């Protein structure tokens, strides 16, 4: 059962939604601490501001409350867009990568939470417009505005994910380059290790042991092998690029 269709007593849950109670329906707006808490009750096509259905309210009062809530949401969206614009310069500033990575998870959580909040507001307005036919036209504009706000917030989240993916790709490329360099160095040193191990054996009749310049010969051979392998790796890297 969806949240908007639950039979909840007023004040049972501080969530935005359109709810059904015995004898009436009501629209609840769960706002931030900076805004007043708004609740409107509906019965027989009339709007009230109290559960006892004594204090009548006009459509203008309802729309004014919605405007105030949407205005607060737009201010928050502007802040998120400002964060995103400041972070977009990070593509050319690698030194700022660590700071973004620290803020990414926090901002992502805030944006997801805010997106859900706007979604609940839109769902509540759509349900209210469907249930209260007299409000269908006045609420149409606000439903469209909440839909646009949801799109912008979703784009903010996607923008953060794009920057995060870019930084991760840069880090992965750096790791891959380091691994490649270590692999190349290991491959170059492996034949040299074999040569030094072979001529380091304490056995009789070792190859070149009878020559006075054997060390020089072996050194030249090792240099030739190293130069040959380095040339092969250079040609391979050039061909790959």
CSV table of C-alpha atoms in Angstrom, one decimal:
chain,number,residue,atom,x,y,z
A,1,UNK,CA,0.0,0.0,0.0
A,2,UNK,CA,1.4,3.4,-0.9
A,3,UNK,CA,2.2,6.0,1.7
A,4,UNK,CA,-0.5,8.4,0.5
A,5,UNK,CA,-3.2,5.8,0.8
A,6,UNK,CA,-2.6,4.8,4.4
A,7,UNK,CA,-5.3,5.7,7.0
A,8,UNK,CA,-3.1,7.7,9.4
A,9,UNK,CA,-4.1,9.9,12.2
A,10,UNK,CA,-3.0,13.5,11.9
A,11,UNK,CA,0.5,14.0,13.3
A,12,UNK,CA,1.2,10.3,13.4
A,13,UNK,CA,4.0,10.7,10.9
A,14,UNK,CA,5.9,13.9,10.0
A,15,UNK,CA,5.9,13.2,6.3
A,16,UNK,CA,4.6,15.0,3.3
A,17,UNK,CA,1.6,13.3,1.8
A,18,UNK,CA,-2.1,13.2,1.1
A,19,UNK,CA,-3.8,11.0,3.8
A,20,UNK,CA,-7.2,9.6,4.5
A,21,UNK,CA,-8.9,9.7,7.9
A,22,UNK,CA,-12.4,8.9,9.2
A,23,UNK,CA,-14.7,11.6,7.9
A,24,UNK,CA,-12.1,13.7,6.1
A,25,UNK,CA,-8.9,13.8,4.1
A,26,UNK,CA,-5.9,15.9,4.7
A,27,UNK,CA,-2.7,17.2,3.1
A,28,UNK,CA,0.3,17.3,5.3
A,29,UNK,CA,3.6,19.2,4.5
A,30,UNK,CA,6.6,18.1,6.5
A,31,UNK,CA,8.8,21.2,6.2
A,32,UNK,CA,12.3,22.1,7.5
A,33,UNK,CA,12.8,23.8,10.8
A,34,UNK,CA,12.9,27.2,9.2
A,35,UNK,CA,9.3,26.9,7.8
A,36,UNK,CA,6.0,26.6,9.6
A,37,UNK,CA,4.3,23.2,9.5
A,38,UNK,CA,1.4,23.2,7.2
A,39,UNK,CA,-1.6,20.9,7.3
A,40,UNK,CA,-4.9,21.3,5.4
A,41,UNK,CA,-8.1,19.2,5.9
A,42,UNK,CA,-10.7,18.5,3.2
A,43,UNK,CA,-14.4,17.6,3.6
A,44,UNK,CA,-17.3,18.0,1.3
A,45,UNK,CA,-15.2,20.2,-1.1
A,46,UNK,CA,-14.2,22.7,1.7
A,47,UNK,CA,-10.7,23.3,3.1
A,48,UNK,CA,-9.9,23.6,6.8
A,49,UNK,CA,-6.8,24.2,8.9
A,50,UNK,CA,-7.7,22.3,12.0
A,51,UNK,CA,-8.7,18.7,12.6
A,52,UNK,CA,-12.0,19.7,14.2
A,53,UNK,CA,-12.9,21.3,10.9
A,54,UNK,CA,-13.8,24.6,12.4
A,55,UNK,CA,-11.4,27.0,10.8
A,56,UNK,CA,-12.0,27.3,7.1
A,57,UNK,CA,-9.2,28.1,4.7
A,58,UNK,CA,-9.2,29.4,1.2
A,59,UNK,CA,-7.5,28.0,-1.9
A,60,UNK,CA,-5.2,31.1,-1.8
A,61,UNK,CA,-4.0,30.1,1.7
A,62,UNK,CA,-3.2,26.6,0.4
A,63,UNK,CA,-1.4,27.8,-2.7
A,64,UNK,CA,0.5,30.4,-0.6
A,65,UNK,CA,1.8,27.6,1.7
A,66,UNK,CA,2.9,25.5,-1.4
A,67,UNK,CA,4.6,28.5,-2.9
A,68,UNK,CA,6.6,29.1,0.3
A,69,UNK,CA,7.7,25.4,0.4
A,70,UNK,CA,8.7,25.4,-3.2
A,71,UNK,CA,10.6,28.7,-2.7
A,72,UNK,CA,12.6,27.0,0.1
A,73,UNK,CA,13.2,24.0,-2.2
A,74,UNK,CA,14.4,26.3,-5.0
A,75,UNK,CA,16.9,28.0,-2.7
A,76,UNK,CA,18.3,24.6,-1.7
A,77,UNK,CA,18.5,23.5,-5.3
A,78,UNK,CA,20.5,26.7,-6.1
A,79,UNK,CA,23.0,25.7,-3.4
A,80,UNK,CA,23.4,22.3,-4.8
A,81,UNK,CA,23.9,23.8,-8.3
A,82,UNK,CA,26.5,26.1,-6.8
A,83,UNK,CA,28.3,23.1,-5.3
A,84,UNK,CA,28.3,21.3,-8.6
A,85,UNK,CA,29.6,24.3,-10.5
A,86,UNK,CA,32.5,24.7,-8.1
A,87,UNK,CA,33.3,21.0,-8.3
A,88,UNK,CA,33.2,21.0,-12.1
A,89,UNK,CA,36.5,23.0,-12.2
A,90,UNK,CA,38.1,19.9,-10.6
A,91,UNK,CA,38.7,18.4,-14.0
A,92,UNK,CA,41.7,20.7,-14.3
A,93,UNK,CA,42.8,20.7,-10.6
A,94,UNK,CA,44.0,17.3,-9.5
A,95,UNK,CA,45.0,18.7,-6.1
A,96,UNK,CA,41.3,19.1,-5.3
A,97,UNK,CA,40.5,15.4,-5.9
A,98,UNK,CA,40.9,14.4,-2.2
A,99,UNK,CA,38.6,17.2,-1.0
A,100,UNK,CA,35.9,16.2,-3.5
A,101,UNK,CA,36.1,12.5,-2.5
A,102,UNK,CA,35.5,13.5,1.1
A,103,UNK,CA,32.4,15.6,0.2
A,104,UNK,CA,31.0,13.3,-2.4
A,105,UNK,CA,29.3,10.7,-0.1
A,106,UNK,CA,27.8,13.4,2.1
A,107,UNK,CA,26.5,15.5,-0.8
A,108,UNK,CA,25.2,12.3,-2.6
A,109,UNK,CA,23.2,11.4,0.6
A,110,UNK,CA,21.8,14.9,0.9
A,111,UNK,CA,20.7,15.1,-2.7
A,112,UNK,CA,19.1,11.6,-2.6
A,113,UNK,CA,17.2,12.6,0.6
A,114,UNK,CA,16.1,15.9,-0.9
A,115,UNK,CA,15.1,14.2,-4.2
A,116,UNK,CA,12.8,11.8,-2.2
A,117,UNK,CA,11.4,14.8,-0.3
A,118,UNK,CA,10.4,16.6,-3.6
A,119,UNK,CA,9.0,13.3,-4.9
A,120,UNK,CA,6.7,13.0,-1.9
A,121,UNK,CA,5.6,16.6,-2.4
A,122,UNK,CA,4.8,16.0,-6.0
A,123,UNK,CA,2.9,12.7,-5.2
A,124,UNK,CA,0.9,14.5,-2.5
A,125,UNK,CA,-0.1,17.3,-4.9
A,126,UNK,CA,-1.0,14.9,-7.7
A,127,UNK,CA,-3.2,12.9,-5.3
A,128,UNK,CA,-4.8,16.0,-3.9
A,129,UNK,CA,-5.6,17.3,-7.4
A,130,UNK,CA,-7.2,14.0,-8.3
A,131,UNK,CA,-9.2,13.8,-5.0
A,132,UNK,CA,-10.2,17.5,-4.8
A,133,UNK,CA,-11.4,18.4,-8.3
A,134,UNK,CA,-11.7,22.1,-7.4
A,135,UNK,CA,-8.0,22.2,-6.8
A,136,UNK,CA,-7.0,20.4,-10.0
A,137,UNK,CA,-6.3,23.6,-12.0
A,138,UNK,CA,-4.6,25.6,-9.1
A,139,UNK,CA,-2.3,22.7,-8.3
A,140,UNK,CA,-1.4,22.0,-12.0
A,141,UNK,CA,1.3,24.6,-12.0
A,142,UNK,CA,2.9,23.4,-8.7
A,143,UNK,CA,2.9,19.8,-9.9
A,144,UNK,CA,4.8,20.9,-13.0
A,145,UNK,CA,7.3,22.9,-10.8
A,146,UNK,CA,8.0,20.0,-8.5
A,147,UNK,CA,8.6,17.8,-11.6
A,148,UNK,CA,11.1,20.3,-12.9
A,149,UNK,CA,12.7,20.5,-9.5
A,150,UNK,CA,13.1,16.7,-9.4
A,151,UNK,CA,14.8,16.8,-12.8
A,152,UNK,CA,17.3,19.4,-11.7
A,153,UNK,CA,18.1,17.6,-8.4
A,154,UNK,CA,18.5,14.3,-10.4
A,155,UNK,CA,20.9,16.1,-12.7
A,156,UNK,CA,22.9,17.4,-9.7
A,157,UNK,CA,23.3,13.8,-8.5
A,158,UNK,CA,24.3,12.6,-12.0
A,159,UNK,CA,26.8,15.5,-12.2
A,160,UNK,CA,28.4,14.4,-8.9
A,161,UNK,CA,28.6,10.8,-10.1
A,162,UNK,CA,30.3,11.9,-13.4
A,163,UNK,CA,33.0,13.8,-11.5
A,164,UNK,CA,33.4,10.9,-9.1
A,165,UNK,CA,33.8,8.4,-12.1
A,166,UNK,CA,36.3,10.8,-13.7
A,167,UNK,CA,38.5,10.9,-10.6
A,168,UNK,CA,38.3,7.1,-10.2
A,169,UNK,CA,39.3,6.6,-13.8
A,170,UNK,CA,42.3,9.0,-13.3
A,171,UNK,CA,43.3,7.0,-10.2
A,172,UNK,CA,42.9,3.7,-12.0
A,173,UNK,CA,44.9,4.9,-15.0
A,174,UNK,CA,47.7,6.0,-12.6
A,175,UNK,CA,47.6,2.6,-10.8
A,176,UNK,CA,47.7,0.8,-14.2
A,177,UNK,CA,50.7,2.9,-15.4
A,178,UNK,CA,52.6,2.1,-12.1
A,179,UNK,CA,51.8,-1.6,-12.5
A,180,UNK,CA,53.0,-1.5,-16.1
A,181,UNK,CA,56.2,0.2,-15.2
A,182,UNK,CA,56.9,-2.3,-12.4
A,183,UNK,CA,56.2,-5.2,-14.8
A,184,UNK,CA,58.6,-3.7,-17.4
A,185,UNK,CA,61.3,-3.2,-14.8
A,186,UNK,CA,60.8,-6.8,-13.6
A,187,UNK,CA,60.9,-8.1,-17.1
A,188,UNK,CA,64.1,-6.2,-17.9
A,189,UNK,CA,65.9,-7.3,-14.7
A,190,UNK,CA,64.9,-11.0,-14.9
A,191,UNK,CA,67.5,-12.0,-17.6
A,192,UNK,CA,70.1,-10.0,-15.7
A,193,UNK,CA,69.3,-11.8,-12.5
A,194,UNK,CA,69.7,-15.1,-14.4
A,195,UNK,CA,73.1,-14.1,-15.7
A,196,UNK,CA,74.4,-12.9,-12.3
A,197,UNK,CA,73.0,-16.1,-10.6
A,198,UNK,CA,74.6,-18.3,-13.3
A,199,UNK,CA,78.1,-16.7,-13.0
A,200,UNK,CA,77.8,-16.5,-9.2
A,201,UNK,CA,77.8,-20.3,-8.8
A,202,UNK,CA,80.8,-21.7,-6.9
A,203,UNK,CA,81.5,-24.6,-9.3
A,204,UNK,CA,84.6,-25.7,-11.2
A,205,UNK,CA,84.8,-25.3,-14.9
A,206,UNK,CA,82.5,-22.2,-15.0
A,207,UNK,CA,82.1,-20.7,-18.4
A,208,UNK,CA,84.7,-17.9,-19.1
A,209,UNK,CA,86.4,-18.5,-15.7
A,210,UNK,CA,89.8,-19.1,-17.5
A,211,UNK,CA,89.7,-15.6,-19.1
A,212,UNK,CA,91.3,-12.7,-17.3
A,213,UNK,CA,88.7,-10.2,-18.8
A,214,UNK,CA,85.7,-12.5,-18.1
A,215,UNK,CA,84.0,-9.9,-15.8
A,216,UNK,CA,84.2,-7.3,-18.6
A,217,UNK,CA,82.8,-9.7,-21.1
A,218,UNK,CA,79.9,-10.7,-18.9
A,219,UNK,CA,79.2,-7.0,-18.1
A,220,UNK,CA,79.1,-6.2,-21.9
A,221,UNK,CA,76.8,-9.2,-22.5
A,222,UNK,CA,74.5,-8.0,-19.8
A,223,UNK,CA,74.5,-4.5,-21.2
A,224,UNK,CA,73.7,-5.9,-24.7
A,225,UNK,CA,70.8,-8.0,-23.3
A,226,UNK,CA,69.5,-5.0,-21.4
A,227,UNK,CA,69.7,-2.8,-24.4
A,228,UNK,CA,68.0,-5.4,-26.6
A,229,UNK,CA,65.1,-5.9,-24.2
A,230,UNK,CA,64.7,-2.2,-23.7
A,231,UNK,CA,64.5,-1.8,-27.5
A,232,UNK,CA,61.9,-4.5,-27.8
A,233,UNK,CA,59.7,-3.1,-25.1
A,234,UNK,CA,60.0,0.4,-26.6
A,235,UNK,CA,58.9,-0.9,-30.0
A,236,UNK,CA,56.0,-2.9,-28.4
A,237,UNK,CA,54.9,0.2,-26.4
A,238,UNK,CA,55.0,2.4,-29.6
A,239,UNK,CA,53.0,-0.2,-31.5
A,240,UNK,CA,50.4,-0.4,-28.8
A,241,UNK,CA,50.0,3.4,-28.7
